[in-house]
PDB file of C-alpha atoms and ligand atoms in Angstrom:
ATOM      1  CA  UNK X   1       9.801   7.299  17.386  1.00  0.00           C
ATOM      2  CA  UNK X   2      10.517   4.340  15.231  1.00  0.00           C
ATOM      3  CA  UNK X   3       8.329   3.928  11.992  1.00  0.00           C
ATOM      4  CA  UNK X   4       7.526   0.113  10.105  1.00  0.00           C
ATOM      5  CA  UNK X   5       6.315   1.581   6.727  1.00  0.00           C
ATOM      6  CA  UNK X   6       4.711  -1.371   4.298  1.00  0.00           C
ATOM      7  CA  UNK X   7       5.452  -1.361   0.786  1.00  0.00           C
ATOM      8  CA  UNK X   8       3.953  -3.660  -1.376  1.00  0.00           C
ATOM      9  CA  UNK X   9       4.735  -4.461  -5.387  1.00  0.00           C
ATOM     10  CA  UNK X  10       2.300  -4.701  -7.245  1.00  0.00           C
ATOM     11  CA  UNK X  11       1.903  -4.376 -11.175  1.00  0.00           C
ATOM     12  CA  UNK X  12       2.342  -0.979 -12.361  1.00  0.00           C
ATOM     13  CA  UNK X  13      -0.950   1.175 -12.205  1.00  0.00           C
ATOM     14  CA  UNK X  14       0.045   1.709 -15.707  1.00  0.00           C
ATOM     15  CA  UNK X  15      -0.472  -1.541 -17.308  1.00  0.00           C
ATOM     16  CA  UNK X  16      -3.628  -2.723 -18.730  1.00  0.00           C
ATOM     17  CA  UNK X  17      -4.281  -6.088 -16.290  1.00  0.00           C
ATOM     18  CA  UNK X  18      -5.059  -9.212 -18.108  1.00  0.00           C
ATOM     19  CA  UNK X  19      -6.680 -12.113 -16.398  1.00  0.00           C
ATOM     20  CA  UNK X  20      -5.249 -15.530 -16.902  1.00  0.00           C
ATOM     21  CA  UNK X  21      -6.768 -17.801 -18.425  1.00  0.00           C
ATOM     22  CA  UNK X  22      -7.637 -20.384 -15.561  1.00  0.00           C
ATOM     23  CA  UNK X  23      -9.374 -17.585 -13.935  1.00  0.00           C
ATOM     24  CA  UNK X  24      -7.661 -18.004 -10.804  1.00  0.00           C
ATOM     25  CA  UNK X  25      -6.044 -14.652 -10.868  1.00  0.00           C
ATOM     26  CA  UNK X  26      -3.887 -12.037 -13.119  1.00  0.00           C
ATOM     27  CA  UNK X  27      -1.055 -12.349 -15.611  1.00  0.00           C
ATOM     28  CA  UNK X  28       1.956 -10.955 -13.719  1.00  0.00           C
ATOM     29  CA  UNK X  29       4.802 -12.531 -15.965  1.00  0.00           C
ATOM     30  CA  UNK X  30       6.863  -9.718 -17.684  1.00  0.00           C
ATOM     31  CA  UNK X  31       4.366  -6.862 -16.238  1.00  0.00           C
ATOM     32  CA  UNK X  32       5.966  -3.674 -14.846  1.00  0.00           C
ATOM     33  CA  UNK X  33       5.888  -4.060 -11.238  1.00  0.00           C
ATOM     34  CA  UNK X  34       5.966  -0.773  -9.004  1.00  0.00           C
ATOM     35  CA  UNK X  35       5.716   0.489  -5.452  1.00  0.00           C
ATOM     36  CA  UNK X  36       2.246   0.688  -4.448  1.00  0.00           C
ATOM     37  CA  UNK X  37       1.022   4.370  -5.298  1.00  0.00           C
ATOM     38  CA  UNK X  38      -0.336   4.612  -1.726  1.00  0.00           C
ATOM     39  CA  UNK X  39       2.957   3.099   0.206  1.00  0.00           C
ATOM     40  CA  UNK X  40       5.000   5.368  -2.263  1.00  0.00           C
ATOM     41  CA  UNK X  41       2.817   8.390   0.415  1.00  0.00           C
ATOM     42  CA  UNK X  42       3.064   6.351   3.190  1.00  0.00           C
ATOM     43  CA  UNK X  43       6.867   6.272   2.857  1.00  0.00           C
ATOM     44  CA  UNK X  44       7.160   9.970   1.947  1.00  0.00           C
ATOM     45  CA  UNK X  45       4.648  10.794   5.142  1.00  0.00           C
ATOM     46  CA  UNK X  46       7.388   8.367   7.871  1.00  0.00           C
ATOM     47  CA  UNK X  47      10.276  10.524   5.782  1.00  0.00           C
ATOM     48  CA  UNK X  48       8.801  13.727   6.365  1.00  0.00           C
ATOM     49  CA  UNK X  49       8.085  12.952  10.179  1.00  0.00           C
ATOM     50  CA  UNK X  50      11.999  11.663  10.582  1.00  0.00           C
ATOM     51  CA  UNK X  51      12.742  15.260   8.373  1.00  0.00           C
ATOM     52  CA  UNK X  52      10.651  17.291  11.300  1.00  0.00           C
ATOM     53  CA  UNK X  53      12.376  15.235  13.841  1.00  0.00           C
ATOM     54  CA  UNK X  54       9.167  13.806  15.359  1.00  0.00           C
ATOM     55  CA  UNK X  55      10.715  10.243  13.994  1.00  0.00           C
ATOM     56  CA  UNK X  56      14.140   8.961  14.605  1.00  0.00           C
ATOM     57  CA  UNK X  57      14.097   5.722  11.890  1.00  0.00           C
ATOM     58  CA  UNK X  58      12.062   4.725   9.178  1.00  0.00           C
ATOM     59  CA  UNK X  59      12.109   0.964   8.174  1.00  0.00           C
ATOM     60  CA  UNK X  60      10.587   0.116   5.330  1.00  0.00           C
ATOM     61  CA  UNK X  61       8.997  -3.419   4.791  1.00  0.00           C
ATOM     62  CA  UNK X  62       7.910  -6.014   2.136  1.00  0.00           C
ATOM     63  CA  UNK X  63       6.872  -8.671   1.811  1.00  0.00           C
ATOM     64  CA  UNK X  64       6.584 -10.441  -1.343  1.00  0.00           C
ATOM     65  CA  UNK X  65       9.532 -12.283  -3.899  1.00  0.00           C
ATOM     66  CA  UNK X  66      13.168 -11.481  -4.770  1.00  0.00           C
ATOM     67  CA  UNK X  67      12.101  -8.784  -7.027  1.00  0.00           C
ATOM     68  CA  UNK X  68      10.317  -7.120  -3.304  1.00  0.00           C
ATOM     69  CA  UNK X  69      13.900  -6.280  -2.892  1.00  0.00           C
ATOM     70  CA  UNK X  70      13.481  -3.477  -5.877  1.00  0.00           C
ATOM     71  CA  UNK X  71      10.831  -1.655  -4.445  1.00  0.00           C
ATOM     72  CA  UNK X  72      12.113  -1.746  -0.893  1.00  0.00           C
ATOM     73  CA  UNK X  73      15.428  -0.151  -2.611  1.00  0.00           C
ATOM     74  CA  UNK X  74      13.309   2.590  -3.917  1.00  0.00           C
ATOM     75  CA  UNK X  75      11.791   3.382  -0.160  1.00  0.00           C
ATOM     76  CA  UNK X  76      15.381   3.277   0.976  1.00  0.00           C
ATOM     77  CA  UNK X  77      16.417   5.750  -2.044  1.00  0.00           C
ATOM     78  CA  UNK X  78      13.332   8.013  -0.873  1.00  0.00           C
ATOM     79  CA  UNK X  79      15.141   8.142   2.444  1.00  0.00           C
ATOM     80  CA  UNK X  80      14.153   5.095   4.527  1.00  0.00           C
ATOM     81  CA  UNK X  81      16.669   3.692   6.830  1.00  0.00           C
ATOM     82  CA  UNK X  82      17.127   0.050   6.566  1.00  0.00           C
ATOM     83  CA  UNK X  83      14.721  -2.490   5.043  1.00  0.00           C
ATOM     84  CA  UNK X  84      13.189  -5.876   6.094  1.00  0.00           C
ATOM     85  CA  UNK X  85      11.908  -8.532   3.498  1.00  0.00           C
ATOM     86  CA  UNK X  86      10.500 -11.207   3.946  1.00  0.00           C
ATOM     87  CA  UNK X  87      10.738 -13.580   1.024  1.00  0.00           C
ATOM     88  CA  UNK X  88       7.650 -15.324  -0.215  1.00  0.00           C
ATOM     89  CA  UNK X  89       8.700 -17.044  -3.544  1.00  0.00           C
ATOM     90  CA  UNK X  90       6.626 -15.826  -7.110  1.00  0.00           C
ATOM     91  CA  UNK X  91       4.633 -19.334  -6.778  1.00  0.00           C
ATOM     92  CA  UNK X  92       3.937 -18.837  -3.478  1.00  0.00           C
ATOM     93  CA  UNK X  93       2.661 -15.480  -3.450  1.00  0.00           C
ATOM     94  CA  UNK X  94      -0.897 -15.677  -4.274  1.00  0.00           C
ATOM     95  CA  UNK X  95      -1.111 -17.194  -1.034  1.00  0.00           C
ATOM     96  CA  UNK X  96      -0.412 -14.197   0.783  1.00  0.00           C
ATOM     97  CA  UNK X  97      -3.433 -12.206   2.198  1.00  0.00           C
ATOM     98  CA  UNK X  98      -4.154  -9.310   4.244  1.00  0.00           C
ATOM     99  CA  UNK X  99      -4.766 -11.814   7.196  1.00  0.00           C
ATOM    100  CA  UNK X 100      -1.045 -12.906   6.555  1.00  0.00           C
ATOM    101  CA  UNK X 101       0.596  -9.407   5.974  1.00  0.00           C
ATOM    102  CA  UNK X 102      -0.855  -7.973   9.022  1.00  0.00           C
ATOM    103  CA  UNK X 103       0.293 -11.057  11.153  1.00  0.00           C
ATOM    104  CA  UNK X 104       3.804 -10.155   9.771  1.00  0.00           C
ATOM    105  CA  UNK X 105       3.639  -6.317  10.736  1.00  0.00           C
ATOM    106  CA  UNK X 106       1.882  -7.265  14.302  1.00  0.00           C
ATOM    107  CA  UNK X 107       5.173  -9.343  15.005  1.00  0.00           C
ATOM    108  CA  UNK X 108       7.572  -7.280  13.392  1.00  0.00           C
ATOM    109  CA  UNK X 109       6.700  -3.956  15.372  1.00  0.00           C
ATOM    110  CA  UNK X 110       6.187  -5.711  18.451  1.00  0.00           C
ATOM    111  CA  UNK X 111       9.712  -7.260  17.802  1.00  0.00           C
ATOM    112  CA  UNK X 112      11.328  -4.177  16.866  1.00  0.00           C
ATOM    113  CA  UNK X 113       9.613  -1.934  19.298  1.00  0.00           C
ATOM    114  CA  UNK X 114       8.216   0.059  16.462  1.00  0.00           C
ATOM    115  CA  UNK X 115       6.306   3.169  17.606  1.00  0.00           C
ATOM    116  CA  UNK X 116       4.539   3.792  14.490  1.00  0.00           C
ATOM    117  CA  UNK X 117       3.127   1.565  11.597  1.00  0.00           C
ATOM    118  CA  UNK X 118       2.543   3.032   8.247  1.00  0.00           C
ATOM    119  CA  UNK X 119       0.998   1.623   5.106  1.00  0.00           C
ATOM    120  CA  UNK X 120      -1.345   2.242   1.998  1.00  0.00           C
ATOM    121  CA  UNK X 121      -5.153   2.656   2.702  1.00  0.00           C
ATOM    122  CA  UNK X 122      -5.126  -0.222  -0.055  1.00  0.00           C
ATOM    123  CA  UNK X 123      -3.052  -2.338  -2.406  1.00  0.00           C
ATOM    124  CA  UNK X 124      -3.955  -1.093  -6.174  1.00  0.00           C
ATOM    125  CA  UNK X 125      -3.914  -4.903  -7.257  1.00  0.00           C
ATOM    126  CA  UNK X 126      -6.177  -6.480  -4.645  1.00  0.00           C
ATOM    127  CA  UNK X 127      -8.054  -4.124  -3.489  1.00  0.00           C
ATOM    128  CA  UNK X 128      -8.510  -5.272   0.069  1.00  0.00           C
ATOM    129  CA  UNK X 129      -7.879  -2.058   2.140  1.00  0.00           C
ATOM    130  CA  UNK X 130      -7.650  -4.622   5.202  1.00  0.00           C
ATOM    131  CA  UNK X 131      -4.246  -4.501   6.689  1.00  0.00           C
ATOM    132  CA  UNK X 132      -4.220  -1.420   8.561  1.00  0.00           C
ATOM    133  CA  UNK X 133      -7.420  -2.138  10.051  1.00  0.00           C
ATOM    134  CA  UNK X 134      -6.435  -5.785  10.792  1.00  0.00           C
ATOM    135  CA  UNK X 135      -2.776  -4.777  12.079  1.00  0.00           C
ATOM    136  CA  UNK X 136      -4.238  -2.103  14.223  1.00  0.00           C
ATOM    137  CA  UNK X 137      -7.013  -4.741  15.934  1.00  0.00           C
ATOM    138  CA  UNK X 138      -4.233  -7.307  16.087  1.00  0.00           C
ATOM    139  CA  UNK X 139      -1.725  -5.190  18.125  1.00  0.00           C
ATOM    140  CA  UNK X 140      -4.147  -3.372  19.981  1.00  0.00           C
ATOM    141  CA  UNK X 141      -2.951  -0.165  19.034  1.00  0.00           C
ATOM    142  CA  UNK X 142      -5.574   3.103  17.998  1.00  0.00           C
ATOM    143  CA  UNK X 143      -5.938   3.237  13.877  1.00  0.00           C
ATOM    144  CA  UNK X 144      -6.430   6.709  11.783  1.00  0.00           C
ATOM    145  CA  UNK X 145      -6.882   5.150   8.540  1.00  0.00           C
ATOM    146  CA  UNK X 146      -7.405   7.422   5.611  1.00  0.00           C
ATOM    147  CA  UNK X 147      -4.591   9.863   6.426  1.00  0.00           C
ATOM    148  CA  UNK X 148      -4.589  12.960   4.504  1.00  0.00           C
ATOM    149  CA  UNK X 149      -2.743  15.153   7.331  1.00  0.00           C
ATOM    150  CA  UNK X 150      -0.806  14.045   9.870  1.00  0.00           C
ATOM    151  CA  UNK X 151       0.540  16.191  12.600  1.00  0.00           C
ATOM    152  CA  UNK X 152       2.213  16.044  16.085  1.00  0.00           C
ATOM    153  CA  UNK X 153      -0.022  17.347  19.330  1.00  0.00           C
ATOM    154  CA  UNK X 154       1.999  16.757  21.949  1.00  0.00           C
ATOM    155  CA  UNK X 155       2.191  13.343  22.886  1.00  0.00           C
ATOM    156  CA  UNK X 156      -0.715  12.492  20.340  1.00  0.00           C
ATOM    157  CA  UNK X 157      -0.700  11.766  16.476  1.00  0.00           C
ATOM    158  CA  UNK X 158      -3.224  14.540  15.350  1.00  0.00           C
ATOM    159  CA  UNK X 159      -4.759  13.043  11.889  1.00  0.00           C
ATOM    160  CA  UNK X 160      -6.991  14.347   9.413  1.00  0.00           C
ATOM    161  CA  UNK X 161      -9.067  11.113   7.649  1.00  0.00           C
ATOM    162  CA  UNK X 162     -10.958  11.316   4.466  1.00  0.00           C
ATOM    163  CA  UNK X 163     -14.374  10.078   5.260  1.00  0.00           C
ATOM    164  CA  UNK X 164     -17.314  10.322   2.990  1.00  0.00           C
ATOM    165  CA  UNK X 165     -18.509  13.689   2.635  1.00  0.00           C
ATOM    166  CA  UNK X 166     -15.651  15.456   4.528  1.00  0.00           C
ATOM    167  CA  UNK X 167     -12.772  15.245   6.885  1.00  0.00           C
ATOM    168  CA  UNK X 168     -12.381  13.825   9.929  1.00  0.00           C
ATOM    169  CA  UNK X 169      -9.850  15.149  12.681  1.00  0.00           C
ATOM    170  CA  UNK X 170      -9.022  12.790  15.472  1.00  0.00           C
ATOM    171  CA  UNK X 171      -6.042  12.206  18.234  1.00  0.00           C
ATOM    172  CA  UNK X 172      -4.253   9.321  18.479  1.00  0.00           C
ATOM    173  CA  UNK X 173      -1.731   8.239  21.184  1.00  0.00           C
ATOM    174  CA  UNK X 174       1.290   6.219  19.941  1.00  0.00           C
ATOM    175  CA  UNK X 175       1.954   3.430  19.162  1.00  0.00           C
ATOM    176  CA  UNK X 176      -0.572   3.400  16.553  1.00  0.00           C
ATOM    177  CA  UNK X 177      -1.440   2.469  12.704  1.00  0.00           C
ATOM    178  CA  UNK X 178      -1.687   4.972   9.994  1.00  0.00           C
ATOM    179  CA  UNK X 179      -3.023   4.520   6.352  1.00  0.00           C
ATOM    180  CA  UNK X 180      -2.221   7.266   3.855  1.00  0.00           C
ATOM    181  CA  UNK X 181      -4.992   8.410   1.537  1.00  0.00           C
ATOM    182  CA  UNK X 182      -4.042  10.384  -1.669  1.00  0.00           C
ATOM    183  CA  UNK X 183      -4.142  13.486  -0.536  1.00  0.00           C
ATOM    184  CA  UNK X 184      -1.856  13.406   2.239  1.00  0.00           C
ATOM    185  CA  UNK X 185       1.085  14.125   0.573  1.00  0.00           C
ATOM    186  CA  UNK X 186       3.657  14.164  -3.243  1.00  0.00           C
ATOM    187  CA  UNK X 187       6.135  11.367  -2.768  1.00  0.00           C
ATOM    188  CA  UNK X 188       9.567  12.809  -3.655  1.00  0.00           C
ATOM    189  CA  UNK X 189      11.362  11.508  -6.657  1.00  0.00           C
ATOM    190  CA  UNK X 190      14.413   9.360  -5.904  1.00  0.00           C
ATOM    191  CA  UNK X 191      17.730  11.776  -6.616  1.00  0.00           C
ATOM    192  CA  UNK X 192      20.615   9.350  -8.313  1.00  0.00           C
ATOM    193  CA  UNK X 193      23.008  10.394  -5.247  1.00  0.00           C
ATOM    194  CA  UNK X 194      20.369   8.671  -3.262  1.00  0.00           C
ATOM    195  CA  UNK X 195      19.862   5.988  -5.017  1.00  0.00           C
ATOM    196  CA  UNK X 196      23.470   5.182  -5.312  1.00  0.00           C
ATOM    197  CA  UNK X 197      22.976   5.881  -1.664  1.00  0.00           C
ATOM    198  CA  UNK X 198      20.456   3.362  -1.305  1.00  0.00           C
ATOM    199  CA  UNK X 199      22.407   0.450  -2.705  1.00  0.00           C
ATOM    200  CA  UNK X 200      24.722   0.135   0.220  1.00  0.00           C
ATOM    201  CA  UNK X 201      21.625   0.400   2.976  1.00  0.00           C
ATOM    202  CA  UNK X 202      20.868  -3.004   4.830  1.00  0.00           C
ATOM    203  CA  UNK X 203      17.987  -5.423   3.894  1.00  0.00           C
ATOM    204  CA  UNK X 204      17.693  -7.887   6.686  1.00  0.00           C
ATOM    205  CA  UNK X 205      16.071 -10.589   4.742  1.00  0.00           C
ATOM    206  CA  UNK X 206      13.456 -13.061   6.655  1.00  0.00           C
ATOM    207  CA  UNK X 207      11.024 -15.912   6.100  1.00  0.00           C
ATOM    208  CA  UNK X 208       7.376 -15.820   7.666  1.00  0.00           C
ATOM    209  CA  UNK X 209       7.789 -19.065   8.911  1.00  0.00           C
ATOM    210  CA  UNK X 210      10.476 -17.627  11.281  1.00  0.00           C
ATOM    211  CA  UNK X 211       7.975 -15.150  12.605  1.00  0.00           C
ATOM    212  CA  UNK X 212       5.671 -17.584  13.045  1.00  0.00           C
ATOM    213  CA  UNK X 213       3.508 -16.831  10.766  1.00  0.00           C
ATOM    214  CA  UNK X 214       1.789 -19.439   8.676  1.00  0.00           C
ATOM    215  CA  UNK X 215       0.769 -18.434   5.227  1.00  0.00           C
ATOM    216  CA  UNK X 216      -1.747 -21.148   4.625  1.00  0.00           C
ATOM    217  CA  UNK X 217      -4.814 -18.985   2.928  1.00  0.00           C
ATOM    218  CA  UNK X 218      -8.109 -18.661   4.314  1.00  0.00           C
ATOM    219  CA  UNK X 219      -9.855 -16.813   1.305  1.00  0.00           C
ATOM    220  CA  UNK X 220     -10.058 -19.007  -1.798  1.00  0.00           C
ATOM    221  CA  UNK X 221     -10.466 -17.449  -5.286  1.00  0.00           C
ATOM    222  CA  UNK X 222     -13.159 -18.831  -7.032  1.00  0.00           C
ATOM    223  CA  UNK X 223     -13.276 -16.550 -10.490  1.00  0.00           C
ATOM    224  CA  UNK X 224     -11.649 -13.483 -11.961  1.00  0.00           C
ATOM    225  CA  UNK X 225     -12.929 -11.980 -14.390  1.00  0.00           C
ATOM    226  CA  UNK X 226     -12.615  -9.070 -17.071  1.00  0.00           C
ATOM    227  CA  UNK X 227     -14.837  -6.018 -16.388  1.00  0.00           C
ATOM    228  CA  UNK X 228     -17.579  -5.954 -19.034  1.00  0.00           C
ATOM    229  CA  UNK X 229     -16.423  -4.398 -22.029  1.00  0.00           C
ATOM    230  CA  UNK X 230     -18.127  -1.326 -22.813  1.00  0.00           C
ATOM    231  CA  UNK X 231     -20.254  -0.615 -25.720  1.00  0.00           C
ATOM    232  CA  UNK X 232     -18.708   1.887 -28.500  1.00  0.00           C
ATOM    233  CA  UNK X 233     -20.492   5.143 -28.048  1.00  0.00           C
ATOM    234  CA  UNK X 234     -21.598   7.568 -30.962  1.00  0.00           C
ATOM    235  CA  UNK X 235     -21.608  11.132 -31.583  1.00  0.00           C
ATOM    236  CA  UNK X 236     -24.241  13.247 -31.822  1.00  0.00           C
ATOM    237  CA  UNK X 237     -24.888  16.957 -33.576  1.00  0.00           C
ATOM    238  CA  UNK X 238     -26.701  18.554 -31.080  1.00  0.00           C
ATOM    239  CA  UNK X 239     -29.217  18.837 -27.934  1.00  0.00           C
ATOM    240  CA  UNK X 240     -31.843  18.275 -30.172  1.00  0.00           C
ATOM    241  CA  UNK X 241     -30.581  14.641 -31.883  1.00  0.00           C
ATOM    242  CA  UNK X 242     -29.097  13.819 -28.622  1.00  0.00           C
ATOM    243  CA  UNK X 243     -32.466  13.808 -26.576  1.00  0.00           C
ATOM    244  CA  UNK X 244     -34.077  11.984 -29.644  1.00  0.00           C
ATOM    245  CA  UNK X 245     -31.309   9.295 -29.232  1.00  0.00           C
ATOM    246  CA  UNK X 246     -32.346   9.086 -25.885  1.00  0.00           C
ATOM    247  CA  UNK X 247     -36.024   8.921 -26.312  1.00  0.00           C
ATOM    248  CA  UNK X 248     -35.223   6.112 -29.094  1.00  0.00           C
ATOM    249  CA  UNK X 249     -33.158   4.128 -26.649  1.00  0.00           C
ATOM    250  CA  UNK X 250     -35.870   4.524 -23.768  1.00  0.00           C
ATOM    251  CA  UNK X 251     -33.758   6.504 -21.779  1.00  0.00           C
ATOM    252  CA  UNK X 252     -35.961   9.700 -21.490  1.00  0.00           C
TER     253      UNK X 252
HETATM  254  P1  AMP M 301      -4.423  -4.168   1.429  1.00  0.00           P
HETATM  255  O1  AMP M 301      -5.051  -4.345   2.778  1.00  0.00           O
HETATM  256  O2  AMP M 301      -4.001  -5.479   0.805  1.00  0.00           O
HETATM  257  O3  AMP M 301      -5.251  -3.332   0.482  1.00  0.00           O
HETATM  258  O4  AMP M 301      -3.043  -3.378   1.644  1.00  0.00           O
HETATM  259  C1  AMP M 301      -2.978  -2.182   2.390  1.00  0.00           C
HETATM  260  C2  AMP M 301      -1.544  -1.812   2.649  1.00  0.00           C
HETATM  261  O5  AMP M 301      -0.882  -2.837   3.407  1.00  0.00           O
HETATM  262  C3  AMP M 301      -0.663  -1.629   1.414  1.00  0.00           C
HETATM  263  O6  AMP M 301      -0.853  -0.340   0.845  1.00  0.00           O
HETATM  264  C4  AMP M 301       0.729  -1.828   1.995  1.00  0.00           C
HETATM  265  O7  AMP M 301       1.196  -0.649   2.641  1.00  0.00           O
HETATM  266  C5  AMP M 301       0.497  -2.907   3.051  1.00  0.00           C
HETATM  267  N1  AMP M 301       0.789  -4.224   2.441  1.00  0.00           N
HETATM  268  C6  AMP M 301      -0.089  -5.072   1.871  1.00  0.00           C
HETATM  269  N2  AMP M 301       0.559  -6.153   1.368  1.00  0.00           N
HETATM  270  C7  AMP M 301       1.880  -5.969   1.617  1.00  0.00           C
HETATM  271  C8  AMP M 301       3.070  -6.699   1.325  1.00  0.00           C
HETATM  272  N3  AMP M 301       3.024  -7.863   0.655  1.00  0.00           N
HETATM  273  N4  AMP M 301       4.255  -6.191   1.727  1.00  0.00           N
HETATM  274  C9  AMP M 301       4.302  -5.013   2.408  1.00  0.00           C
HETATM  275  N5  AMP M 301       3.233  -4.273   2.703  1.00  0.00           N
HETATM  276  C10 AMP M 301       2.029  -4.732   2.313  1.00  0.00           C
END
């Protein structure tokens, strides 16, 4: 089984965001960028299968600027094979949407003969949570999105999901689409033997407009803006000032 694992970089959960000011998005300019927490599991989850044998290659993917080229050395210093990235320049990369990045996958594991596609339930900076489910509809391929187990059953994928209220078990045939959920497993730390390792590992390197893919955007951004700031709170005494507080504020 051959594995496409996405790995997006995004700004470092870490850093307090700050939006720009033409509203149009997020300062990213000398922000720590990072492997997306989630494809940092997704990448541990494709190692692990290749470690139980069930997988014979992991290939890890981004798609994003020069800089991409960082995180997909980190996936191959985890234990990934070889890399692919396909090179959207910084000014160009607001342009890139779910819509886009699943196009991408679709060709590249139909291309590659890829048995098994791999990526975060969501990207921490955007939010979307759309490109497994768009991938999976796109290649025609069975989804288990939410991963927090995933098992062999013969010639099935056996996968727990996270669903509200519970877990989910269900079978899926490969090929197939998996999102990892936090649960599912602790990404290793990169050893330095590895990621000495890692530096002589191939990166094919690409351009979306030789997969076809067109990255004109279909979602424009009208407005971001800064969560409402939260009023200071006080401290109170005890039960008894606390529910007067409340009463005074028309809470209770
Ligand atoms: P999203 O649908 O944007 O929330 O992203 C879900 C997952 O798709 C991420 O966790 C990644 O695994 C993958 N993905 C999204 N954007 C990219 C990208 N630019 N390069 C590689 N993988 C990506």
């Amino acid at each position: 089984m051959r594995i496409l694992v996405g790995v997006k970089r995004v700004i470092d959960y870490a850093v307090k965001v700050r939006v720009r000011p033409d509203k149009k998005g997020v300062v990213t300019d000398g922000v720590k960028h990072s492997m997306n927490p989630f494809d940092e599991i997704a990448v541990e989850e494709a190692i692990r299968l290749k470690e139980k044998k069930i997988a014979k290659e992991v290939v890890a993917l981004s798609i994003g600027p020069t800089q991409a080229q960082e995180t997909l050395r980190t996936a191959l210093a985890m234990g990934a094979d070889s890399a692919i990235h396909v090179e959207v320049p910084a000014g160009e990369l607001e342009r890139v949407q779910p819509l886009h990045v699943s196009r991408i996958i679709s060709k590249l594991a139909t291309e590659g003969k890829f048995d098994l596609v791999m990526v975060g339930k969501q990207a921490i900076d955007d939010d979307c949570n759309q490109t497994a489910q768009m991938t999976a509809a796109m290649l025609d391929w069975p989804q288990a999105t939410f991963a927090s187990k995933v098992e062999k059953d013969g010639d099935y994928l056996k996968v727990t999901r996270e669903i509200d209220g519970g877990l989910e078990t269900i079978k899926v045939g490969v090929p197939a689409v998996i999102s990892a959920d936090l649960r599912l497993n602790e990404p290793r730390y990169a050893t330095l033997p590895n990621i000495m390792k890692a530096k002589k590992k191939p990166i094919k390197k690409m351009k979306a407009s030789e997969l076809g893919v067109d990255l004109t955007p279909t979602i424009e951004v009208i407005s971001v803006e800064d969560p409402p700031v939260r009023a200071a709170g006080i401290k109170v005494d005890d039960v008894d000032t606390l529910i007067a507080k409340l009463k005074e504020a028309g809470r209770v």
